Short mmCIF file of C-alpha atoms in Angstrom, two decimals:
data_model
loop_
_atom_site.label_atom_id
_atom_site.label_comp_id
_atom_site.label_asym_id
_atom_site.label_seq_id
_atom_site.Cartn_x
_atom_site.Cartn_y
_atom_site.Cartn_z
CA UNK G 702 61.53 55.71 120.01
CA UNK G 703 60.01 57.36 116.95
CA UNK G 704 57.24 58.88 119.06
CA UNK G 705 59.82 60.69 121.16
CA UNK G 706 60.95 62.80 118.17
CA UNK G 707 59.64 66.21 117.17
CA UNK G 708 59.45 67.42 113.59
CA UNK G 709 62.93 68.96 114.01
CA UNK G 710 64.48 65.61 114.87
CA UNK G 711 65.40 66.39 118.50
CA UNK G 712 64.17 64.32 121.46
CA UNK G 713 61.42 66.18 123.29
CA UNK G 714 63.33 66.11 126.59
CA UNK G 715 66.37 67.70 124.89
CA UNK G 716 64.16 70.45 123.50
CA UNK G 717 62.59 71.01 126.90
CA UNK G 718 66.00 71.54 128.48
CA UNK G 719 66.94 73.87 125.62
CA UNK G 720 63.73 75.90 126.00
CA UNK G 721 64.31 76.27 129.73
CA UNK G 722 67.91 77.34 129.11
CA UNK G 723 66.84 79.96 126.56
CA UNK G 724 64.06 81.17 128.88
CA UNK G 725 66.73 81.87 131.49
CA UNK G 726 68.40 84.16 128.97
CA UNK G 727 65.32 86.18 128.08
CA UNK G 728 65.84 88.84 130.79
CA UNK G 729 69.32 89.33 129.31
CA UNK G 730 68.06 89.67 125.76
CA UNK G 731 66.09 92.93 125.65
CA UNK G 732 64.14 93.65 122.50
CA UNK G 733 64.12 97.44 122.89
CA UNK G 734 67.27 97.78 120.79
CA UNK G 735 68.75 95.03 118.69
CA UNK G 736 72.18 94.79 117.12
CA UNK G 737 73.45 92.79 114.19
CA UNK G 738 76.21 90.82 115.89
CA UNK G 739 76.91 88.84 112.74
CA UNK G 740 77.66 92.05 110.88
CA UNK G 741 79.85 93.27 113.74
CA UNK G 742 81.76 89.98 113.66
CA UNK G 743 82.34 90.19 109.91
CA UNK G 744 83.53 93.77 110.15
CA UNK G 745 85.86 93.05 113.08
CA UNK G 746 87.69 90.40 111.05
CA UNK G 747 87.88 92.64 107.99
CA UNK G 748 89.84 95.16 110.04
CA UNK G 749 92.86 92.87 110.26
CA UNK G 750 93.22 92.90 106.48
CA UNK G 751 93.61 96.67 106.65
CA UNK G 752 96.49 96.23 109.11
CA UNK G 753 98.47 93.75 107.02
CA UNK G 754 102.08 94.40 106.16
CA UNK G 755 103.96 92.65 103.36
CA UNK G 756 102.83 91.27 100.01
CA UNK G 757 99.04 91.09 100.04
CA UNK G 758 97.23 88.01 98.66
CA UNK G 759 94.83 88.10 95.73
CA UNK G 760 92.01 87.44 98.21
CA UNK G 761 92.63 90.80 99.92
CA UNK G 762 89.24 92.43 100.49
CA UNK G 763 90.40 95.85 101.70
CA UNK G 764 91.18 97.28 98.28
CA UNK G 765 92.61 100.62 99.41
CA UNK G 766 95.58 98.73 100.87
CA UNK G 767 98.45 97.42 98.72
CA UNK G 768 101.86 95.78 99.22
CA UNK G 769 104.07 97.48 101.81
CA UNK G 770 107.17 96.88 103.89
CA UNK G 771 108.71 94.78 101.12
CA UNK G 772 112.27 95.42 102.32
CA UNK G 773 111.62 94.52 105.96
CA UNK G 774 114.61 92.61 107.31
CA UNK G 775 116.66 93.08 104.14
CA UNK G 776 119.30 95.19 105.88
CA UNK G 777 119.74 92.49 108.54
CA UNK G 778 119.73 89.61 106.04
CA UNK G 779 116.43 88.08 107.23
CA UNK G 780 112.99 87.83 105.61
CA UNK G 781 110.57 89.78 107.80
CA UNK G 782 107.79 90.38 105.30
CA UNK G 783 104.30 90.11 106.71
CA UNK G 784 102.80 90.62 110.11
CA UNK G 785 100.63 93.50 111.27
CA UNK G 786 100.97 97.22 111.85
CA UNK G 787 99.75 97.69 115.41
CA UNK G 788 97.60 100.79 114.99
CA UNK G 789 97.61 103.96 112.89
CA UNK G 790 101.37 103.98 112.34
CA UNK G 791 103.68 101.83 110.22
CA UNK G 792 105.81 100.08 112.85
CA UNK G 793 105.56 96.34 113.53
CA UNK G 794 105.77 96.02 117.32
CA UNK G 795 106.15 92.37 118.32
CA UNK G 796 104.61 92.43 121.81
CA UNK G 797 101.15 93.84 120.95
CA UNK G 798 101.12 91.87 117.68
CA UNK G 799 101.65 88.60 119.53
CA UNK G 800 98.97 89.45 122.09
CA UNK G 801 96.58 90.20 119.22
CA UNK G 802 97.16 86.74 117.76
CA UNK G 803 96.81 85.08 121.17
CA UNK G 804 93.41 86.71 121.71
CA UNK G 805 92.23 85.91 118.18
CA UNK G 806 93.24 82.30 118.75
CA UNK G 807 91.54 82.13 122.15
CA UNK G 808 88.34 83.38 120.54
CA UNK G 809 88.46 80.65 117.89
CA UNK G 810 89.34 77.95 120.44
CA UNK G 811 86.33 78.79 122.58
CA UNK G 812 83.81 79.85 119.92
CA UNK G 813 84.88 78.03 116.78
CA UNK G 814 81.42 76.62 116.04
CA UNK G 815 79.79 80.01 116.57
CA UNK G 816 82.26 81.72 114.23
CA UNK G 817 81.76 78.97 111.65
CA UNK G 818 77.95 79.33 111.90
CA UNK G 819 78.37 83.01 111.06
CA UNK G 820 80.39 82.06 107.95
CA UNK G 821 83.54 83.72 109.25
CA UNK G 822 85.80 80.85 110.29
CA UNK G 823 87.97 81.06 107.16
CA UNK G 824 88.58 84.75 107.74
CA UNK G 825 89.36 84.16 111.41
CA UNK G 826 91.91 81.48 110.55
CA UNK G 827 93.46 83.73 107.90
CA UNK G 828 93.80 86.55 110.43
CA UNK G 829 95.62 84.26 112.86
CA UNK G 830 97.84 82.68 110.22
CA UNK G 831 98.92 86.07 108.86
CA UNK G 832 100.44 86.68 112.28
CA UNK G 833 101.87 83.22 112.95
CA UNK G 834 103.48 82.98 109.49
CA UNK G 835 105.35 86.14 110.39
CA UNK G 836 106.37 84.82 113.82
CA UNK G 837 107.85 81.72 112.21
CA UNK G 838 109.99 83.97 110.00
CA UNK G 839 110.93 86.19 112.94
CA UNK G 840 112.06 83.23 115.08
CA UNK G 841 115.22 82.54 113.08
CA UNK G 842 116.91 80.31 115.67
CA UNK G 843 115.93 78.88 119.08
CA UNK G 844 117.30 81.87 120.98
CA UNK G 845 116.72 84.67 118.46
CA UNK G 846 113.45 86.52 117.90
CA UNK G 847 113.12 89.59 115.70
CA UNK G 848 110.73 91.62 117.80
CA UNK G 849 110.31 94.94 115.99
CA UNK G 850 110.54 96.40 112.49
CA UNK G 851 110.65 100.15 112.11
CA UNK G 852 111.44 102.98 114.46
CA UNK G 853 108.65 104.72 116.32
CA UNK G 854 110.42 108.08 116.60
CA UNK G 855 111.13 108.51 112.89
CA UNK G 856 107.80 106.95 111.93
CA UNK G 857 105.87 109.44 114.02
CA UNK G 858 107.65 112.36 112.36
CA UNK G 859 105.97 111.43 109.08
CA UNK G 860 102.41 110.99 107.90
CA UNK G 861 102.65 108.51 105.02
CA UNK G 862 100.72 105.51 103.86
CA UNK G 863 102.61 102.25 104.51
CA UNK G 864 102.78 101.74 100.74
CA UNK G 865 104.77 104.98 100.36
CA UNK G 866 106.74 105.23 103.60
CA UNK G 867 110.32 106.45 103.50
CA UNK G 868 111.07 105.98 107.19
CA UNK G 869 113.55 103.51 108.68
CA UNK G 870 112.69 99.82 108.39
CA UNK G 871 115.47 98.69 110.66
CA UNK G 872 114.72 95.42 112.45
CA UNK G 873 115.48 94.72 116.12
CA UNK G 874 115.96 91.37 117.82
CA UNK G 875 116.23 89.81 121.25
CA UNK G 876 118.77 87.06 121.89
CA UNK G 877 120.93 85.58 124.65
CA UNK G 878 122.99 88.77 125.08
CA UNK G 879 119.95 91.03 124.71
CA UNK G 880 117.05 89.13 126.28
CA UNK G 881 113.37 89.88 125.94
CA UNK G 882 111.43 87.43 128.07
CA UNK G 883 108.15 89.31 127.77
CA UNK G 884 108.02 89.49 123.98
CA UNK G 885 109.45 85.98 123.54
CA UNK G 886 106.99 84.46 126.02
CA UNK G 887 104.03 86.32 124.51
CA UNK G 888 105.03 85.08 121.06
CA UNK G 889 105.27 81.58 122.52
CA UNK G 890 101.76 81.98 123.92
CA UNK G 891 100.46 83.15 120.54
CA UNK G 892 102.00 80.21 118.70
CA UNK G 893 100.85 77.70 121.31
CA UNK G 894 97.29 79.01 121.17
CA UNK G 895 97.35 79.02 117.37
CA UNK G 896 98.65 75.45 117.35
CA UNK G 897 95.39 74.44 119.05
CA UNK G 898 93.39 76.35 116.43
CA UNK G 899 95.05 74.53 113.51
CA UNK G 900 95.31 71.10 115.13
CA UNK G 901 92.35 69.64 113.22
CA UNK G 902 92.62 71.44 109.89
CA UNK G 903 96.39 71.67 109.44
CA UNK G 904 98.18 69.26 111.83
CA UNK G 905 101.62 69.75 110.27
CA UNK G 906 101.40 73.53 110.69
CA UNK G 907 100.05 73.05 114.22
CA UNK G 908 103.05 70.89 115.13
CA UNK G 909 105.44 73.46 113.67
CA UNK G 910 103.86 76.23 115.72
CA UNK G 911 104.10 74.16 118.89
CA UNK G 912 107.81 73.49 118.29
CA UNK G 913 108.45 77.22 117.92
CA UNK G 914 106.38 77.95 121.01
CA UNK G 915 108.34 75.49 123.14
CA UNK G 916 111.69 76.86 121.95
CA UNK G 917 110.61 80.43 122.61
CA UNK G 918 109.37 79.60 126.09
CA UNK G 919 112.66 77.89 126.96
CA UNK G 920 114.53 80.95 125.65
CA UNK G 921 112.34 83.43 127.54
CA UNK G 922 112.71 81.56 130.83
CA UNK G 923 116.43 80.78 130.60
CA UNK G 924 117.55 84.24 129.48
CA UNK G 925 115.43 86.60 131.51
CA UNK G 926 115.09 90.32 130.91
CA UNK G 927 112.70 93.03 129.77
CA UNK G 928 112.65 93.43 126.00
CA UNK G 929 112.42 97.22 126.14
CA UNK G 930 115.87 97.29 127.75
CA UNK G 931 117.25 95.39 124.77
CA UNK G 932 115.22 97.30 122.18
CA UNK G 933 115.38 100.94 123.17
CA UNK G 934 113.00 101.89 120.36
CA UNK G 935 110.16 100.08 122.13
CA UNK G 936 110.27 102.45 125.08
CA UNK G 937 107.66 105.17 124.94
CA UNK G 938 105.47 103.06 122.67
CA UNK G 939 105.13 99.58 124.17
CA UNK G 940 107.17 99.60 127.35
CA UNK G 941 106.66 96.45 129.39
CA UNK G 942 105.56 98.09 132.63
CA UNK G 943 104.45 94.81 134.21
CA UNK G 944 107.77 93.14 133.41
CA UNK G 945 108.02 89.62 132.08
CA UNK G 946 106.77 87.48 134.98
CA UNK G 947 103.15 87.56 133.83
CA UNK G 948 104.13 86.57 130.29
CA UNK G 949 106.12 83.59 131.57
CA UNK G 950 103.09 82.22 133.40
CA UNK G 951 100.75 83.15 130.52
CA UNK G 952 102.94 81.22 128.06
CA UNK G 953 103.30 78.26 130.41
CA UNK G 954 99.53 77.85 130.75
CA UNK G 955 99.03 78.19 127.01
CA UNK G 956 101.67 75.52 126.41
CA UNK G 957 99.97 73.34 129.00
CA UNK G 958 96.71 73.72 127.10
CA UNK G 959 98.40 73.12 123.74
CA UNK G 960 100.16 69.95 124.90
CA UNK G 961 97.16 68.63 126.79
CA UNK G 962 97.02 65.14 125.30
CA UNK G 963 94.79 65.85 122.33
CA UNK G 964 96.10 62.75 120.59
CA UNK G 965 96.79 60.51 123.61
CA UNK G 966 100.48 61.13 123.15
CA UNK G 967 102.36 59.83 126.22
CA UNK G 968 105.49 61.77 125.30
CA UNK G 969 104.05 65.27 125.54
CA UNK G 970 105.41 67.89 127.94
CA UNK G 971 102.03 68.67 129.44
CA UNK G 972 103.05 68.09 133.07
CA UNK G 973 106.15 70.25 132.71
CA UNK G 974 104.19 73.37 131.82
CA UNK G 975 101.51 72.80 134.45
CA UNK G 976 104.20 72.20 137.08
CA UNK G 977 105.85 75.44 135.98
CA UNK G 978 102.64 77.36 136.54
CA UNK G 979 102.10 75.69 139.92
CA UNK G 980 105.64 75.93 141.26
CA UNK G 981 106.11 79.54 140.14
CA UNK G 982 102.61 80.72 141.04
CA UNK G 983 103.84 82.75 144.01
CA UNK G 984 107.29 83.88 142.85
CA UNK G 985 106.03 85.15 139.49
CA UNK G 986 102.95 86.84 140.94
CA UNK G 987 100.28 84.53 139.57
CA UNK G 988 98.48 84.11 142.90
CA UNK G 989 99.64 87.33 144.56
CA UNK G 990 98.44 89.95 142.10
CA UNK G 991 94.71 90.75 142.09
CA UNK G 992 94.14 93.33 139.36
CA UNK G 993 91.25 95.05 137.61
CA UNK G 994 92.70 95.25 134.10
CA UNK G 995 93.85 92.87 131.39
CA UNK G 996 95.88 94.13 128.45
CA UNK G 997 98.74 93.54 126.00
CA UNK G 998 101.08 94.51 128.85
CA UNK G 999 99.42 93.22 132.03
CA UNK G 1000 98.40 89.56 131.59
CA UNK G 1001 97.74 88.49 135.17
CA UNK G 1002 93.94 88.58 134.95
CA UNK G 1003 94.06 86.66 131.67
CA UNK G 1004 96.42 83.94 132.89
CA UNK G 1005 94.44 83.59 136.12
CA UNK G 1006 91.28 83.07 134.06
CA UNK G 1007 93.09 80.52 131.88
CA UNK G 1008 94.39 78.67 134.94
CA UNK G 1009 90.96 78.68 136.57
CA UNK G 1010 89.61 76.56 133.70
CA UNK G 1011 92.10 73.72 134.17
CA UNK G 1012 90.24 70.59 135.36
CA UNK G 1013 91.22 69.56 138.88
CA UNK G 1014 89.80 66.02 139.07
CA UNK G 1015 93.13 64.25 138.61
CA UNK G 1016 95.33 66.85 140.32
CA UNK G 1017 97.25 66.56 143.58
CA UNK G 1018 96.10 68.47 146.66
CA UNK G 1019 98.89 71.02 146.17
CA UNK G 1020 97.87 71.58 142.57
CA UNK G 1021 94.21 71.91 143.52
CA UNK G 1022 95.01 74.52 146.17
CA UNK G 1023 97.19 76.58 143.83
CA UNK G 1024 94.62 76.42 141.04
CA UNK G 1025 91.97 77.46 143.56
CA UNK G 1026 94.03 80.56 144.38
CA UNK G 1027 94.36 81.34 140.67
CA UNK G 1028 90.57 81.07 140.42
CA UNK G 1029 90.10 83.40 143.38
CA UNK G 1030 92.26 86.07 141.77
CA UNK G 1031 90.43 85.61 138.47
CA UNK G 1032 87.09 86.10 140.21
CA UNK G 1033 88.39 89.32 141.77
CA UNK G 1034 88.92 90.70 138.26
CA UNK G 1035 85.58 89.46 136.93
CA UNK G 1036 83.69 90.77 139.96
CA UNK G 1037 85.45 94.14 139.60
CA UNK G 1038 84.19 94.35 136.02
CA UNK G 1039 80.66 93.59 137.25
CA UNK G 1040 80.98 96.15 140.08
CA UNK G 1041 80.42 93.32 142.56
CA UNK G 1042 83.48 93.73 144.79
CA UNK G 1043 83.12 95.51 148.11
CA UNK G 1044 85.88 97.80 146.88
CA UNK G 1045 88.30 98.03 143.96
CA UNK G 1046 85.80 97.91 141.12
CA UNK G 1047 86.28 99.10 137.56
CA UNK G 1048 84.94 102.63 137.25
CA UNK G 1049 81.97 103.45 135.01
CA UNK G 1050 81.22 106.51 132.92
CA UNK G 1051 77.86 108.23 133.53
CA UNK G 1052 76.61 106.32 130.48
CA UNK G 1053 77.67 103.02 132.03
CA UNK G 1054 80.84 102.11 130.10
CA UNK G 1055 83.68 100.45 132.01
CA UNK G 1056 86.47 103.00 132.31
CA UNK G 1057 90.10 102.27 133.19
CA UNK G 1058 92.09 105.19 131.78
CA UNK G 1059 91.82 107.94 129.22
CA UNK G 1060 94.35 106.67 126.67
CA UNK G 1061 92.67 104.03 124.49
CA UNK G 1062 90.22 102.92 127.16
CA UNK G 1063 88.43 100.52 124.80
CA UNK G 1064 91.36 98.09 124.89
CA UNK G 1065 90.52 97.34 128.54
CA UNK G 1066 86.80 97.12 127.78
CA UNK G 1067 87.28 94.57 125.00
CA UNK G 1068 89.48 92.23 127.07
CA UNK G 1069 87.01 92.48 129.96
CA UNK G 1070 84.12 91.65 127.64
CA UNK G 1071 85.94 88.61 126.30
CA UNK G 1072 86.66 87.43 129.84
CA UNK G 1073 83.02 87.88 130.86
CA UNK G 1074 81.81 86.13 127.71
CA UNK G 1075 84.09 83.20 128.46
CA UNK G 1076 83.07 82.87 132.10
CA UNK G 1077 79.37 83.20 131.26
CA UNK G 1078 79.75 80.54 128.57
CA UNK G 1079 81.50 78.10 130.91
CA UNK G 1080 79.39 78.77 134.00
CA UNK G 1081 76.16 78.30 132.03
CA UNK G 1082 77.33 74.85 130.93
CA UNK G 1083 78.13 73.85 134.52
CA UNK G 1084 75.25 75.79 136.15
CA UNK G 1085 77.70 77.61 138.43
CA UNK G 1086 77.58 81.17 139.69
CA UNK G 1087 80.38 83.71 139.93
CA UNK G 1088 81.30 84.11 143.59
CA UNK G 1089 81.61 87.83 144.34
CA UNK G 1090 81.93 89.62 147.70
CA UNK G 1091 78.49 91.21 147.30
CA UNK G 1092 76.91 87.84 146.52
CA UNK G 1093 76.73 85.21 143.78
CA UNK G 1094 76.28 86.38 140.20
CA UNK G 1095 74.38 84.12 137.81
CA UNK G 1096 75.61 83.53 134.23
CA UNK G 1097 72.54 85.29 132.82
CA UNK G 1098 73.38 88.38 134.91
CA UNK G 1099 76.87 88.37 133.44
CA UNK G 1100 75.38 88.03 129.97
CA UNK G 1101 72.99 90.92 130.57
CA UNK G 1102 75.85 93.19 131.62
CA UNK G 1103 77.93 91.97 128.70
CA UNK G 1104 75.19 92.88 126.25
CA UNK G 1105 74.84 96.34 127.75
CA UNK G 1106 78.56 97.01 127.29
CA UNK G 1107 78.55 95.69 123.72
CA UNK G 1108 75.45 97.77 123.09
CA UNK G 1109 77.34 100.85 124.27
CA UNK G 1110 80.17 100.07 121.84
CA UNK G 1111 77.76 99.57 118.92
CA UNK G 1112 75.79 102.76 119.41
CA UNK G 1113 73.64 102.71 122.55
CA UNK G 1114 75.57 105.50 124.25
CA UNK G 1115 75.22 109.24 125.00
CA UNK G 1116 77.03 110.19 121.77
CA UNK G 1117 74.76 107.95 119.68
CA UNK G 1118 77.65 106.56 117.61
CA UNK G 1119 79.22 103.17 117.12
CA UNK G 1120 82.83 102.98 118.25
CA UNK G 1121 83.30 100.02 115.91
CA UNK G 1122 84.15 101.82 112.68
CA UNK G 1123 81.85 101.03 109.77
CA UNK G 1124 79.09 99.55 111.91
CA UNK G 1125 75.74 101.32 111.62
CA UNK G 1126 75.19 104.79 110.16
CA UNK G 1127 77.09 106.86 112.73
CA UNK G 1128 80.68 106.01 113.59
CA UNK G 1129 84.09 107.78 113.80
CA UNK G 1130 84.94 109.29 110.42
CA UNK G 1131 88.38 110.74 111.22
CA UNK G 1132 90.25 107.79 112.68
CA UNK G 1133 93.90 108.50 113.50
CA UNK G 1134 95.29 106.17 110.83
CA UNK G 1135 97.74 106.98 108.04
CA UNK G 1136 96.43 104.60 105.40
CA UNK G 1137 92.77 105.37 106.01
CA UNK G 1138 93.27 109.14 106.06
CA UNK G 1139 95.10 109.42 102.71
CA UNK G 1140 94.33 108.53 99.13
CA UNK G 1141 96.76 106.23 97.36
CA UNK G 1142 99.31 108.34 95.49
CA UNK G 1143 100.46 105.77 92.95
CA UNK G 1144 99.62 106.71 89.38
CA UNK G 1145 99.60 110.40 90.27
CA UNK G 1146 102.33 112.87 89.41
CA UNK G 1147 104.58 114.11 92.16
CA UNK G 1148 105.76 112.48 95.37
CA UNK G 1149 104.05 113.00 98.70
CA UNK G 1150 106.91 113.34 101.16
CA UNK G 1151 107.15 112.74 104.87
CA UNK G 1152 105.93 116.16 106.01
CA UNK G 1153 103.55 116.66 103.09
CA UNK G 1154 101.26 114.05 104.56
CA UNK G 1155 100.80 116.26 107.60
CA UNK G 1156 100.33 119.34 105.41
CA UNK G 1157 97.93 117.81 102.88
CA UNK G 1158 95.97 115.21 104.84
CA UNK G 1159 96.46 115.11 108.60
CA UNK G 1160 94.89 118.48 109.37
CA UNK G 1161 91.93 118.15 107.00
CA UNK G 1162 88.47 118.47 108.49
CA UNK G 1163 87.01 116.10 105.89
CA UNK G 1164 86.28 112.48 106.81
CA UNK G 1165 88.92 109.91 105.94
CA UNK G 1166 88.71 108.88 102.27
CA UNK G 1167 89.00 105.21 103.34
CA UNK G 1168 86.81 103.62 106.01
CA UNK G 1169 88.79 101.51 108.49
CA UNK G 1170 85.98 98.97 108.83
CA UNK G 1171 85.97 96.92 112.02
CA UNK G 1172 88.44 99.04 113.94
CA UNK G 1173 87.60 99.69 117.60
CA UNK G 1174 88.80 103.21 118.40
CA UNK G 1175 90.04 104.38 121.79
CA UNK G 1176 86.57 105.59 122.68
CA UNK G 1177 85.00 108.29 124.84
CA UNK G 1178 86.42 109.97 127.92
CA UNK G 1179 85.26 109.49 131.50
CA UNK G 1180 82.21 111.68 130.82
CA UNK G 1181 81.14 109.78 127.67
CA UNK G 1182 82.42 112.57 125.40
CA UNK G 1183 84.10 111.62 122.12
CA UNK G 1184 85.75 114.19 119.83
CA UNK G 1185 86.11 112.87 116.29
CA UNK G 1186 89.33 114.62 115.32
CA UNK G 1187 92.29 112.96 113.63
CA UNK G 1188 94.74 114.64 116.00
CA UNK G 1189 92.87 113.38 119.06
CA UNK G 1190 94.79 110.10 118.99
CA UNK G 1191 93.96 109.11 122.58
CA UNK G 1192 90.36 108.65 121.46
CA UNK G 1193 90.46 108.20 117.68
CA UNK G 1194 93.33 105.76 117.17
CA UNK G 1195 92.43 102.09 116.81
CA UNK G 1196 94.65 99.10 117.60
CA UNK G 1197 94.63 95.43 116.61
CA UNK G 1198 94.47 94.36 120.25
CA UNK G 1199 91.31 96.44 120.73
CA UNK G 1200 89.35 94.49 118.14
CA UNK G 1201 90.85 91.00 118.59
CA UNK G 1202 88.99 90.08 121.83
CA UNK G 1203 85.67 91.18 120.32
CA UNK G 1204 85.75 88.45 117.67
CA UNK G 1205 84.81 85.81 120.24
CA UNK G 1206 82.33 88.15 121.95
CA UNK G 1207 80.42 88.94 118.75
CA UNK G 1208 80.41 85.28 117.75
CA UNK G 1209 78.87 84.18 121.06
CA UNK G 1210 76.20 86.90 121.01
CA UNK G 1211 75.40 86.11 117.38
CA UNK G 1212 74.93 82.46 118.31
CA UNK G 1213 72.60 83.29 121.20
CA UNK G 1214 70.59 85.67 119.02
CA UNK G 1215 70.16 82.96 116.39
CA UNK G 1216 69.04 80.47 119.04
CA UNK G 1217 66.36 82.84 120.34
CA UNK G 1218 65.24 83.59 116.77
CA UNK G 1219 65.04 79.86 116.09
CA UNK G 1220 62.73 79.37 119.06
CA UNK G 1221 60.60 82.25 117.82
CA UNK G 1222 60.31 80.68 114.37
CA UNK G 1223 59.14 77.35 115.82
CA UNK G 1224 56.19 79.20 117.36
CA UNK G 1225 57.10 78.27 120.93
CA UNK G 1226 55.43 80.77 123.27
CA UNK G 1227 56.49 81.50 126.83
CA UNK G 1228 53.58 79.33 127.88
CA UNK G 1229 54.96 76.48 125.82
CA UNK G 1230 58.33 76.95 127.48
CA UNK G 1231 56.70 77.08 130.90
CA UNK G 1232 54.90 73.81 130.19
CA UNK G 1233 58.16 72.32 128.98
CA UNK G 1234 59.81 73.49 132.18
CA UNK G 1235 57.22 71.83 134.36
CA UNK G 1236 57.53 68.58 132.45
CA UNK G 1237 61.31 68.29 132.82
#
């Protein structure tokens, strides 16, 4: 057997398969413009430290941020320190925060090894745990979830750093009398997904998260209602336009995945959650809605993708048929992103960027890119194509399109700037963000009041004194035009749920780039690969 080994220690046949696989990717890996995906990954995770609320740890790397929101929950007699500010304001909105953590967790679940190879796994786990630690605090009893801290109306009247804010820190909850199925189910999904992330490294914490997730799902399903009817302050900021039906299915499939017999435990509730997703597939819209967007509000495309990856070998005929319909709806979304449907495709700007709507368009781009990364990753491993109305799409075609979209984000666009703040030399300098746009006032004489922030900082033409590294801003308009002005919040504000899906995307592209570089270093030419191909 020793003669079968190469100097790298791999069997020759294994290397041949690997060379052929990498050769299939070469058309999707253009060398005309290269990007440092490892750097993009590092920066994307750094962004979440800038969005932290509460008492910051000594390991905090974003030094222009300090402790904030230290009285959160005090008025209501509950400890609500921690969590994330959603964007450029100082409110902690539970629905987008939970979706952020779900997407971060999904990225780690699928691309854990890739993130670890980039040296960023610890930071990814810290970003997730900062959110789940807060959710544990916010879930004070089985049927009570504190879903918001702060008031959007009063917060938006002021322009103050979170460290100096004087606006209301009132906390709002959902309970049996004031239900919030959407926010409770999304928080259940986040904790279920995170329980998978921590299963190997912190089993006790993983079990705790799963208990909370199961309680929250039971609460969200038994006491149904839209959270923005119970928390009036959420309306106008994060109204649940899609309702709560998508979140119920989304949470059920995440709980199915989280309870999927990782430890051969015969007492798990795995079948319950799968049955829920099967039996309610039609009534809750899982197999009736075919959409072209995936976001913190509208989860159908995401849950359909999640359902499509459930193995069907040991399933009943009914289950197989329902899961097949979930897969069909998922493919509608993926094909729309690729412009491969006969109709109902995602629009493109003249420069080629996917375009859904003018307010924070990049949030829809990032979730689409994660979905495409995931399907490319899985279809490559099974050698399956994406079945679109215009014809089958190979995994390498998906990857090529994915790279073009990521390239647009990182600077290959008509404006010639990176929409990921801090990446490259040219990027947005006037992000709509209170903390980034103002210098810390502590240690200086005088108090900067609510309106003084607008007077002294908001209207300045100068770049922000603090760089919000890793933030993905709203992005250009339908004609690829981006106006870097602090007041242009539709384009210049960044949100946690914009960046979260990109963590997995950058990790996968970084891994592929390293693999190609490794082949290059071994001296394998295309001829060598061709010979290897013919010998397989």
